[in-house]
Coordinates of C-alpha atoms (C1' of nucleotides) in Angstrom, one line a residue:
Chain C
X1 CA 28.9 18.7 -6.8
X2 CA 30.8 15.4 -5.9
X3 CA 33.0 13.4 -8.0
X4 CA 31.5 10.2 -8.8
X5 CA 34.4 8.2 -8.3
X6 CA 34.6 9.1 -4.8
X7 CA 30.7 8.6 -4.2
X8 CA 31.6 5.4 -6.1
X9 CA 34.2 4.2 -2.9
X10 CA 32.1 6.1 -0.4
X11 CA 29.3 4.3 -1.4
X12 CA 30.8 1.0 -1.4
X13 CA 32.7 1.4 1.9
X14 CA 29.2 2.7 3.7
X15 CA 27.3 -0.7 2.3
X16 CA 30.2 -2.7 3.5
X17 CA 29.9 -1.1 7.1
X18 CA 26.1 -1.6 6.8
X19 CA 25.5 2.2 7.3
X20 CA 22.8 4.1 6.2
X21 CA 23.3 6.0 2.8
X22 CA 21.4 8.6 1.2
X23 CA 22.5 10.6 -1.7
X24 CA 20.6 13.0 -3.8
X25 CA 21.6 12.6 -7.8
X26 CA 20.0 14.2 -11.4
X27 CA 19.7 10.3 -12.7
X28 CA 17.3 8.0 -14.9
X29 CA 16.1 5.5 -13.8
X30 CA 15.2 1.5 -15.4
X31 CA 13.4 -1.3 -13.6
X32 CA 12.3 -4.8 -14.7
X33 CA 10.6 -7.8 -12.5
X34 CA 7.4 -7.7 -11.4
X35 CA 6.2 -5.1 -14.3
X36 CA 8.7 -2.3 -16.2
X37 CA 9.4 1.3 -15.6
X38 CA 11.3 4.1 -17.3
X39 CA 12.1 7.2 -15.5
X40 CA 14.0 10.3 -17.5
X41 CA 16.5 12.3 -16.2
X42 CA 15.6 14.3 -13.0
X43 CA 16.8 14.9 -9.2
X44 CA 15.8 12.4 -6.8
X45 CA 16.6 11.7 -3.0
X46 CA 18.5 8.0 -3.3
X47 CA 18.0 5.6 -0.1
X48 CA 20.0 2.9 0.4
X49 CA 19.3 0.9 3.6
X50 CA 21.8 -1.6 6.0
X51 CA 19.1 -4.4 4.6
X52 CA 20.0 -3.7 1.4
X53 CA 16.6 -2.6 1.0
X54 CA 16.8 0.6 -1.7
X55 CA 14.2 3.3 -1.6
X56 CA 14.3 6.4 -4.7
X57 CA 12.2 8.9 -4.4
X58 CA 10.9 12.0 -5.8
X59 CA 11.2 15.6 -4.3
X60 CA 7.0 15.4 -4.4
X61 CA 4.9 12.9 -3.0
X62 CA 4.6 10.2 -0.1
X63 CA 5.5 7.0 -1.7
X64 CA 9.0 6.0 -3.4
X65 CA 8.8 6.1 -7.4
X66 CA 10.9 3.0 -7.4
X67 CA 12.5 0.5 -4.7
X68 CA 13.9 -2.8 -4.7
X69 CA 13.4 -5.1 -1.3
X70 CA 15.5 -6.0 1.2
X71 CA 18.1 -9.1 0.2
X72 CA 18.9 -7.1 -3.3
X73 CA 22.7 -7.3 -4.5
X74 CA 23.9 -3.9 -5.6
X75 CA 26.8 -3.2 -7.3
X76 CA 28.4 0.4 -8.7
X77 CA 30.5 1.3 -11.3
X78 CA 31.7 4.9 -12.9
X79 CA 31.1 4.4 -17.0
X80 CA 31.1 7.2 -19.5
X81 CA 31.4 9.8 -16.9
X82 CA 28.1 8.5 -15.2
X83 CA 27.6 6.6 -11.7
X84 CA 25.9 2.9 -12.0
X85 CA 24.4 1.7 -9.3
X86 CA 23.1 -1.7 -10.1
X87 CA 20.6 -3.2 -8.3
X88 CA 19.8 -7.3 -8.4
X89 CA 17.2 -9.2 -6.7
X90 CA 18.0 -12.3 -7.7
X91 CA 15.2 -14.7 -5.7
X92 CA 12.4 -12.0 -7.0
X93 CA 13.5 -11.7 -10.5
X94 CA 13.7 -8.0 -10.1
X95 CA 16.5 -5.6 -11.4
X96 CA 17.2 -1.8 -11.1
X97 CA 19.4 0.3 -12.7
X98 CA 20.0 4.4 -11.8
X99 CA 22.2 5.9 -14.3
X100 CA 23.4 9.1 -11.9
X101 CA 24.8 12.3 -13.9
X102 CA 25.1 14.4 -10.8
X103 CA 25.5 13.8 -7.3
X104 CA 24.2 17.1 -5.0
X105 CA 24.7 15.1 -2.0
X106 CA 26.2 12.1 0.6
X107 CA 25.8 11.4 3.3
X108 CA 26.1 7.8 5.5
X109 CA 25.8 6.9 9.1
X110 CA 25.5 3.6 11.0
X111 CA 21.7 4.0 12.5
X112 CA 20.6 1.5 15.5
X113 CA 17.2 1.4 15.9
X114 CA 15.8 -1.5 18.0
X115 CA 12.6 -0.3 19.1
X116 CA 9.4 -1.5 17.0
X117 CA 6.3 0.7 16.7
X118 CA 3.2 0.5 18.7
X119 CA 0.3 1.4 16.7
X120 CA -3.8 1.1 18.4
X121 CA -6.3 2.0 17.1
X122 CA -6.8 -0.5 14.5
X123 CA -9.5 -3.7 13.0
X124 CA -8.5 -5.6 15.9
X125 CA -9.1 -3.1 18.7
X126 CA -12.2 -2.7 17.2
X127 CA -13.5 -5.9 17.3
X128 CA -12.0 -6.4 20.6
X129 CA -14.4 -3.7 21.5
X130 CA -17.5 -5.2 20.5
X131 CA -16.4 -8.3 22.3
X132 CA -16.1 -6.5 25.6
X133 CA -19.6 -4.4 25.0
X134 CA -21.5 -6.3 22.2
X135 CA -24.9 -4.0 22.8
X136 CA -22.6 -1.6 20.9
X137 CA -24.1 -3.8 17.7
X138 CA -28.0 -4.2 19.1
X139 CA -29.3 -4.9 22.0
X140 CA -29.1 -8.7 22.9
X141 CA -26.1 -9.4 20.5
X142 CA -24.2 -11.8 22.4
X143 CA -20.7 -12.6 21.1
X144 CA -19.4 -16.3 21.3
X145 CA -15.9 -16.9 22.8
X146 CA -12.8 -15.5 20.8
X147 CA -11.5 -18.9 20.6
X148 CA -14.5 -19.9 18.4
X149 CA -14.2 -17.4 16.0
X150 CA -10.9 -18.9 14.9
X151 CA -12.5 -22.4 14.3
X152 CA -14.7 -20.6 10.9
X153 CA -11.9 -18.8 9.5
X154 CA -10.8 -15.0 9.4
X155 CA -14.4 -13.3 11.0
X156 CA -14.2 -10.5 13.2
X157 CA -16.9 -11.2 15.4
X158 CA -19.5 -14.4 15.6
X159 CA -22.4 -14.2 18.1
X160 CA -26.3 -14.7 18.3
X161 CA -28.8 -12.2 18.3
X162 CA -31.3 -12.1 21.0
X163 CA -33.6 -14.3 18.8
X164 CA -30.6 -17.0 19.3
X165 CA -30.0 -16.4 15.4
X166 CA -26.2 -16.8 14.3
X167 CA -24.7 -13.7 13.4
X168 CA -21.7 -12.3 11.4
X169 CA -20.2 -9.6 12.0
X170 CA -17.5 -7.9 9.9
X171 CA -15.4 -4.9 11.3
X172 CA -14.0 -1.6 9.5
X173 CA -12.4 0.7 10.8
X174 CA -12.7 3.2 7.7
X175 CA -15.9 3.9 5.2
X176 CA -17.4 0.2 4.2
X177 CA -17.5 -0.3 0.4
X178 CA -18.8 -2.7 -1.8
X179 CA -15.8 -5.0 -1.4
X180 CA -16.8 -5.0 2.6
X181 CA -20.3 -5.8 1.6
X182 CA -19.1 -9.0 -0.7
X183 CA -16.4 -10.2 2.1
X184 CA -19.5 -10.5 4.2
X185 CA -21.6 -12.4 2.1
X186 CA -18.9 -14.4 1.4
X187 CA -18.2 -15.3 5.7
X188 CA -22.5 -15.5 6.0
X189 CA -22.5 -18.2 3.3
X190 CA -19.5 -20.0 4.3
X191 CA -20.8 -20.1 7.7
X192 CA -24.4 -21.5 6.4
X193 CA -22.6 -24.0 4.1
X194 CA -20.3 -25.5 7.4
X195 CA -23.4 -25.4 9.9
X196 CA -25.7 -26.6 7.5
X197 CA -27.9 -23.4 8.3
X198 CA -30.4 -21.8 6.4
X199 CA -31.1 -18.3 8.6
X200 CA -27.2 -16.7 9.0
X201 CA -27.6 -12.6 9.9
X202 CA -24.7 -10.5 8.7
X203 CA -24.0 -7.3 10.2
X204 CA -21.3 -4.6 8.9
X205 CA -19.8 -2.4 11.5
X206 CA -18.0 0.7 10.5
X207 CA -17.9 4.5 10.8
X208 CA -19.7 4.6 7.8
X209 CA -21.1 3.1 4.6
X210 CA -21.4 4.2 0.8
X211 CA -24.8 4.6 -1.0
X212 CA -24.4 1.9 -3.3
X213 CA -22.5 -0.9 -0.6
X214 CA -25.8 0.2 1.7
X215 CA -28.2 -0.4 -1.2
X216 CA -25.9 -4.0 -1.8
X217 CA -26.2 -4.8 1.8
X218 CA -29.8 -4.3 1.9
X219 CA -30.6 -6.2 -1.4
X220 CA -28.9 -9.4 0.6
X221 CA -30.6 -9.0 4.1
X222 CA -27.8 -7.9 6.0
X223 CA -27.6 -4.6 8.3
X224 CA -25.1 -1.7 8.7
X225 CA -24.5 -0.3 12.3
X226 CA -22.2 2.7 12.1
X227 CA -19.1 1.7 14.9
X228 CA -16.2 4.5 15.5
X229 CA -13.1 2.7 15.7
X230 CA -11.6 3.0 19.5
X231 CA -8.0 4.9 20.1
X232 CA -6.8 4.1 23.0
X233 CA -2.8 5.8 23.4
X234 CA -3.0 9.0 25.2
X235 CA -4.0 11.9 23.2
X236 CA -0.8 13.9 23.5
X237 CA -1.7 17.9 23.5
X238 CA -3.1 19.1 19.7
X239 CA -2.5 22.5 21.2
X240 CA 0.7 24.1 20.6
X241 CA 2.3 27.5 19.6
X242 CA 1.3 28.5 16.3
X243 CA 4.9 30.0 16.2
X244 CA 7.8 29.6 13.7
X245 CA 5.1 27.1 11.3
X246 CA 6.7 26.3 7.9
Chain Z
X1 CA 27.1 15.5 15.9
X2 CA 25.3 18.0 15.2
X3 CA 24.1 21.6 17.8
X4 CA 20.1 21.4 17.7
X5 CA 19.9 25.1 17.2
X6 CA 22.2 25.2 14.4
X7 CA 19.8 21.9 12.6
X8 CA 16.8 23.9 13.5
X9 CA 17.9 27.0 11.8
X10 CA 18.5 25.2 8.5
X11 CA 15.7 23.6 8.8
X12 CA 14.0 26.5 8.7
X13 CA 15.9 28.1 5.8
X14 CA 15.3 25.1 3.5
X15 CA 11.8 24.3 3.8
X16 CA 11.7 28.4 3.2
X17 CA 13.7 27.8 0.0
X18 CA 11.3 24.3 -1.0
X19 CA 14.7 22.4 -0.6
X20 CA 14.2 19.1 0.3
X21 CA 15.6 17.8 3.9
X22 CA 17.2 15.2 5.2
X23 CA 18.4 13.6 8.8
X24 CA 19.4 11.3 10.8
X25 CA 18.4 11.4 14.4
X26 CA 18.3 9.7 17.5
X27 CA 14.6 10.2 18.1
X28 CA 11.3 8.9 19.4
X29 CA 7.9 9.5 17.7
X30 CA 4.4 10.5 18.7
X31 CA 1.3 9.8 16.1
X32 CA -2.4 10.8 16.7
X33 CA -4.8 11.1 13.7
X34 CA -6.5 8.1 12.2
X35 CA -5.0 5.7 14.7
X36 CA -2.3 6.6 17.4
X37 CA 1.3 5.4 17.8
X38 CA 4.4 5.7 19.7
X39 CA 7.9 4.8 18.5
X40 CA 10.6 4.7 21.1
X41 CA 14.3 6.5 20.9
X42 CA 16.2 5.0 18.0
X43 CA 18.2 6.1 15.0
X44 CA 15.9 7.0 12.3
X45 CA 16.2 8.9 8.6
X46 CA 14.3 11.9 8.6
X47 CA 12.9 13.0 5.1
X48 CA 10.7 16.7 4.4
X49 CA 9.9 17.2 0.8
X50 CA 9.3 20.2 -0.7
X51 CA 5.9 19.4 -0.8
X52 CA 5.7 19.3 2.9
X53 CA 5.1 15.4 3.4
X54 CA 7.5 14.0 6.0
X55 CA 8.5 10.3 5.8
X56 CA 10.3 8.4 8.7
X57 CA 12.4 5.4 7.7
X58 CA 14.2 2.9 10.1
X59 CA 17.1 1.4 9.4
X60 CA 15.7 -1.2 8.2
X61 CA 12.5 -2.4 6.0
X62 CA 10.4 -0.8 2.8
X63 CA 8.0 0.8 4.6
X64 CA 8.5 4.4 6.5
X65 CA 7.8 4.1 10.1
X66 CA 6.1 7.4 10.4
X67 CA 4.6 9.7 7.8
X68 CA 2.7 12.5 7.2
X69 CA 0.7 14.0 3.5
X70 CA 1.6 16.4 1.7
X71 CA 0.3 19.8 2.7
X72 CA 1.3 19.2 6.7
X73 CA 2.6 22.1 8.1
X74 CA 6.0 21.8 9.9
X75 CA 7.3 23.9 13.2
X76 CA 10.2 23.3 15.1
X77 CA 12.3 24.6 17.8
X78 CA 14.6 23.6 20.5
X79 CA 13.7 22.8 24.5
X80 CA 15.1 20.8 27.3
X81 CA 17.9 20.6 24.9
X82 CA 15.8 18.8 22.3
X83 CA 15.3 19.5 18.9
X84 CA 11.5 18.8 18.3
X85 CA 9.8 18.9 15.3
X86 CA 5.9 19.1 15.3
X87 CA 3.6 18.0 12.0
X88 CA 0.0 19.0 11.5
X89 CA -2.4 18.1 9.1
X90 CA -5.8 20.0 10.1
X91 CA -7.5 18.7 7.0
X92 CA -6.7 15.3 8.0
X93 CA -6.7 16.2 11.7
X94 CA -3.5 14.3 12.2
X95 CA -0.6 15.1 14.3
X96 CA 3.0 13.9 14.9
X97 CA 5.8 15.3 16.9
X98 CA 9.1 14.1 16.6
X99 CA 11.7 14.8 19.5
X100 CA 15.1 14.4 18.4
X101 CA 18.0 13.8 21.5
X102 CA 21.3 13.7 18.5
X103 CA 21.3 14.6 15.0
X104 CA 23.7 12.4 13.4
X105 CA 24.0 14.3 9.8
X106 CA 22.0 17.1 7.9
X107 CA 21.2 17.5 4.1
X108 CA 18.9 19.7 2.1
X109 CA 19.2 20.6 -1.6
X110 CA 16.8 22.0 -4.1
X111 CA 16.1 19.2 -6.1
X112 CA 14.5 19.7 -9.5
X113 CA 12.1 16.5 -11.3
X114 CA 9.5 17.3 -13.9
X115 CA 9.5 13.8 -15.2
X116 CA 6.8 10.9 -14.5
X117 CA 7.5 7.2 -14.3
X118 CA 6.2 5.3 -17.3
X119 CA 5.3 1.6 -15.9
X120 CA 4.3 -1.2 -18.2
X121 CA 3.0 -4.7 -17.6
X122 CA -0.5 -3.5 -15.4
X123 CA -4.1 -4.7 -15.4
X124 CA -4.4 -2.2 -18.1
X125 CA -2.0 -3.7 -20.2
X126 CA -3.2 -7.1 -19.3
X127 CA -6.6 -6.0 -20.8
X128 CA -5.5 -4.1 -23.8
X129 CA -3.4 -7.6 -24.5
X130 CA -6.6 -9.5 -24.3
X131 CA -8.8 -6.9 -26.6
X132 CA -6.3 -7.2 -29.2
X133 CA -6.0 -11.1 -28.9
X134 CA -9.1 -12.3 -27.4
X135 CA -8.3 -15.8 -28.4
X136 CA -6.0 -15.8 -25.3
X137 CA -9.5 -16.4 -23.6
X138 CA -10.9 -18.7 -25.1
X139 CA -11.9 -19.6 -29.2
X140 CA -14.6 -18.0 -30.6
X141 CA -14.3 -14.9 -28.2
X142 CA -15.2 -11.7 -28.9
X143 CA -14.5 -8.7 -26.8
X144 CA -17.1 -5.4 -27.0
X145 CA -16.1 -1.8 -27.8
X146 CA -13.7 -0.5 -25.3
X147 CA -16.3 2.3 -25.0
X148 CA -19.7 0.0 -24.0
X149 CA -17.2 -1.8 -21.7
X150 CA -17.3 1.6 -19.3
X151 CA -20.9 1.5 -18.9
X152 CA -21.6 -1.2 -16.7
X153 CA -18.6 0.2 -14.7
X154 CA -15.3 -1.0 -13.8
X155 CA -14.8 -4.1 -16.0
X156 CA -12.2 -5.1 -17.3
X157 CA -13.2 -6.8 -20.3
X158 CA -16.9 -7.9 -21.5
X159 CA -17.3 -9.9 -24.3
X160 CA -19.1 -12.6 -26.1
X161 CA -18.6 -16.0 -26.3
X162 CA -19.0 -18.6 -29.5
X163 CA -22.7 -19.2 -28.9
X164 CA -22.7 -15.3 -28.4
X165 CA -22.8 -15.5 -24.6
X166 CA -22.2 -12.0 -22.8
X167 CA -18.6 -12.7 -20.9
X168 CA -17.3 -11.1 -18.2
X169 CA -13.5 -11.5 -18.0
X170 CA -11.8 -10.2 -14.6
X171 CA -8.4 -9.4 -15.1
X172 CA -5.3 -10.4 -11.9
X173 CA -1.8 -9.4 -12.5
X174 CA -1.2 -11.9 -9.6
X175 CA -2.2 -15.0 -8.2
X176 CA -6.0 -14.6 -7.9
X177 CA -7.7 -15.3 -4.8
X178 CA -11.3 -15.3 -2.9
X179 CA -11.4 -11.5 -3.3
X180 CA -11.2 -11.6 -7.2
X181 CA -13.5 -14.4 -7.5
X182 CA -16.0 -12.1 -5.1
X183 CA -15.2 -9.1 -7.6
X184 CA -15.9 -11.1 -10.7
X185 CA -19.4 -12.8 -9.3
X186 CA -20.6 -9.2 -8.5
X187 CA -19.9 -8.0 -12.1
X188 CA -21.7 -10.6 -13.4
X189 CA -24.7 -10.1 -11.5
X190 CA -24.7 -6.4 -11.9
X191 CA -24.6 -7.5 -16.1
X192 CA -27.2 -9.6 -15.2
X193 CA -29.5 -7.2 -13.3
X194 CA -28.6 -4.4 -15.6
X195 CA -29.4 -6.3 -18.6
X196 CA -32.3 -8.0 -17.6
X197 CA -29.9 -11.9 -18.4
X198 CA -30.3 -15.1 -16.9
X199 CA -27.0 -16.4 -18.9
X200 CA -24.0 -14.7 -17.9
X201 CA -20.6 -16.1 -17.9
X202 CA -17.8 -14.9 -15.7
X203 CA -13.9 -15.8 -16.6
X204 CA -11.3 -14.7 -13.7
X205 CA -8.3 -14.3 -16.3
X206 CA -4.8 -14.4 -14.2
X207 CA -1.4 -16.3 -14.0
X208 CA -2.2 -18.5 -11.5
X209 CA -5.4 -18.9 -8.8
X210 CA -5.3 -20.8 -5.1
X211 CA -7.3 -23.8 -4.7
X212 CA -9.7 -22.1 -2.6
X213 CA -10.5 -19.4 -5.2
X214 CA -10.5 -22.4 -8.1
X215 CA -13.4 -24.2 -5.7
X216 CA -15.0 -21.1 -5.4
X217 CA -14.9 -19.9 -8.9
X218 CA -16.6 -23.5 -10.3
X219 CA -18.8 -23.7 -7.7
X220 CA -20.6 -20.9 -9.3
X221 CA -20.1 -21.7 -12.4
X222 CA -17.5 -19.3 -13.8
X223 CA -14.2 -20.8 -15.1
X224 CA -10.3 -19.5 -14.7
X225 CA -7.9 -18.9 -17.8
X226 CA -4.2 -19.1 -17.3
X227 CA -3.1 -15.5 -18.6
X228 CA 0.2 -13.9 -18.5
X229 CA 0.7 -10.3 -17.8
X230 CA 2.7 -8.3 -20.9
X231 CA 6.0 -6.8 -20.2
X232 CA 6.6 -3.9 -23.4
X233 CA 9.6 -2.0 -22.5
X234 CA 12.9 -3.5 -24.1
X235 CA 14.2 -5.9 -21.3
X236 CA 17.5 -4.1 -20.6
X237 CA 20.5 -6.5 -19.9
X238 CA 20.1 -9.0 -17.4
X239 CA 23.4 -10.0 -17.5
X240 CA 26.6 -7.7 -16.1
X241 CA 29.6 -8.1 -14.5
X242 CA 29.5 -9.5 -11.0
X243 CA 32.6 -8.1 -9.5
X244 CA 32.2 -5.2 -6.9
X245 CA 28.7 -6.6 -6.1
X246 CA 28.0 -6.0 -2.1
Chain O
dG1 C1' 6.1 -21.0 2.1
dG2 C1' 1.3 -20.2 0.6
dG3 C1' -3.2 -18.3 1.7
dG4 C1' -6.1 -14.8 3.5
dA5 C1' -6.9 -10.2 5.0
dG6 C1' -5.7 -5.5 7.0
dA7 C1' -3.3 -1.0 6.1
dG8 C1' -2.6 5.6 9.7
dA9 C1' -2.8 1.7 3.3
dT10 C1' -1.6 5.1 -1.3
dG11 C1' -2.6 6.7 -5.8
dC12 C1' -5.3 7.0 -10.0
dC13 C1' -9.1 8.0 -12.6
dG14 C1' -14.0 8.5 -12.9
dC15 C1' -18.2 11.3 -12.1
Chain X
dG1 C1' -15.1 15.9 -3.3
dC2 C1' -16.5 10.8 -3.0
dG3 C1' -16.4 6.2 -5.1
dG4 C1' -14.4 2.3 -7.0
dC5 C1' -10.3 -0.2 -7.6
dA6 C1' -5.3 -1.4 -8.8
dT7 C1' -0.8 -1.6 -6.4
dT8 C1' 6.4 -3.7 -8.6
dT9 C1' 1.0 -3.0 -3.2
dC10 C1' 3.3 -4.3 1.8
dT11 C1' 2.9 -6.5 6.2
dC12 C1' 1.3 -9.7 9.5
dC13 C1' -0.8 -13.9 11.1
dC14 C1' -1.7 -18.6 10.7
dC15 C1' -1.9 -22.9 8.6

DNA sequence: GGGGAGAGATGCCGC
DNA sequence: GCGGCATTTCTCCCC
């Protein structure tokens, strides 16, 4: 168990150095901005970042159960036996409080991390695909150039069919819902309304589609052709020892 | 610095003993499962809960890097004088291998939280606000059962109007855009087709709405009411010392 | 800075 | 389990 005034200077000497700190402490937990939360006393993993960006989180589950953004103030304070760590976001209105009773652990380091993720694999790749082989959505689909699709807004894909009809197509890369089915409708209408068109043909593209978005879809003329989104980084081997698994 | 053996032995021991784990490590990331990514050598925070979900955070930003779902299961071991850690999900047929060249600190502790976050100020609230003072709406307005409102679904509030006109109210807790205006017309033709009406009006209820959601919204008819979300919990003090802030 | 839309979205609740 | 939908959504892109 640590003293609290020495997390207290540790803490305040690791910010100042813009290192890393994490620190796990039994505390509650009060936030106010954006909405307001109350969390009781329990252990949780504490994640201050050089950003100033704060991250608390739970020993269960993927997502933080509170956080502040980057650009928040924090300030710290030993009261009553207990560790404040204050948290202000001025510019967002937003304000954090953990009231810590223990602390299990701390630990800070100065991390340098210039590299920036490369993710594939995603909406854009997608539609990218159709552009380079457009019979993927029916024979005689012909895409227009990408540069036109910019000049109607945010549509994935704008072509003609082999009838020379205008057609719409929207891309995702995970099941299509009725919220997909709506965003269509929405690009098919706004396209008829700038053209001054009456015959617009919307086509979903996606893995898959629910019942009731199908049954949506159908009601409103458009059509549903099931598209797997493309992943193009090297698979890297999925076989390895079973060994030593935990 | 730490010796990879000695961090892959206590690694071990305290996902054996559901402690949760943390490190920081020079590493660089692999991803294949829904989409695929690669993340360069950097210093990154290393977190494995006790559920088994694994979270990567740079130094920087809200957002982990990397991350895998609970129920992954974890292996490591040491080669080429790396430390390499290796995450499968077979449900979720994702992978990730992390291949760590220094391990800057290690952590673990068996960190004990039974308590859930209570959060205030939501959509729900926002409609509860509105059953109990429909007036906020409009005069004359009368909201339905909170029971019939589940049986057309997911809105948030139906009611009746002064000339005893079926109302659909949408609630936003933000600024409300094209999508909500999309959402609302939907539930007002589903009312409409469900109930065999040719008069249904639709009211997007939120703090604020863009201009191109406000065209939107009149164009077919429906109409936008300026309504601020609640915030229950006792606003705890706003105002506190400002010395030691950093 | 606001608007619009995707996300390896996540998480919650309903059936 | 899937479906529908909110989220202190967050993030990026583009105007």
């Amino acid at each position: 168990m640590w003293k609290k005034e020495e997390v207290c200077s540790l803490l305040k000497d690791a910010v100042a150095r813009r290192e890393i700190v994490v620190l796990a402490a039994k505390c509650e937990i009060k936030y106010s901005g954006r909405a307001e939360s109350y969390l009781g006393d329990g252990d949780r993993l504490i994640i201050l970042k050089e950003d100033y960006s704060l991250l608390v989180h739970q020993p269960q589950g993927n997502a933080p159960v509170n956080y502040m953004k980057s650009g928040t103030i924090h300030s710290s304070f030993v009261e009553d036996g207990f560790l404040f760590l204050k948290c202000e976001n001025l510019v967002q209105k937003e304000f954090l409080t953990i009231i810590m009773k223990k602390v299990y652990f701390f630990n800070s380091h100065k991390l340098n991390d210039s590299q920036k993720i490369v993710l594939q694999g995603n909406e854009a790749d997608m539609a990218n695909m159709i552009y380079k082989a457009p019979e993927i959505i029916e024979d005689g689909f012909k895409p227009v150039s990408q540069e036109e699709q910019t000049a109607y807004g945010f549509i994935d894909v704008l072509g003609t069919d082999k009838e020379d009809i205008l057609t719409v197509v929207e891309c995702k890369r995970y099941c299509a819902d009725l919220a997909a089915v709506t965003q269509l409708r929405r690009y098919v209408e706004r396209i008829m309304d700038a053209k001054g068109l009456k015959n617009v043909r919307g086509i979903l593209a996606a893995p898959r589609i629910t019942d009731n978005a199908k049954k949506m879809l159908e009601d409103w003329g458009y059509s549903f052709v099931s598209v797997i989104p493309p992943k193009y980084l090297a698979e890297y081997s999925k076989s390895q020892s079973k060994l030593d698994e935990y």
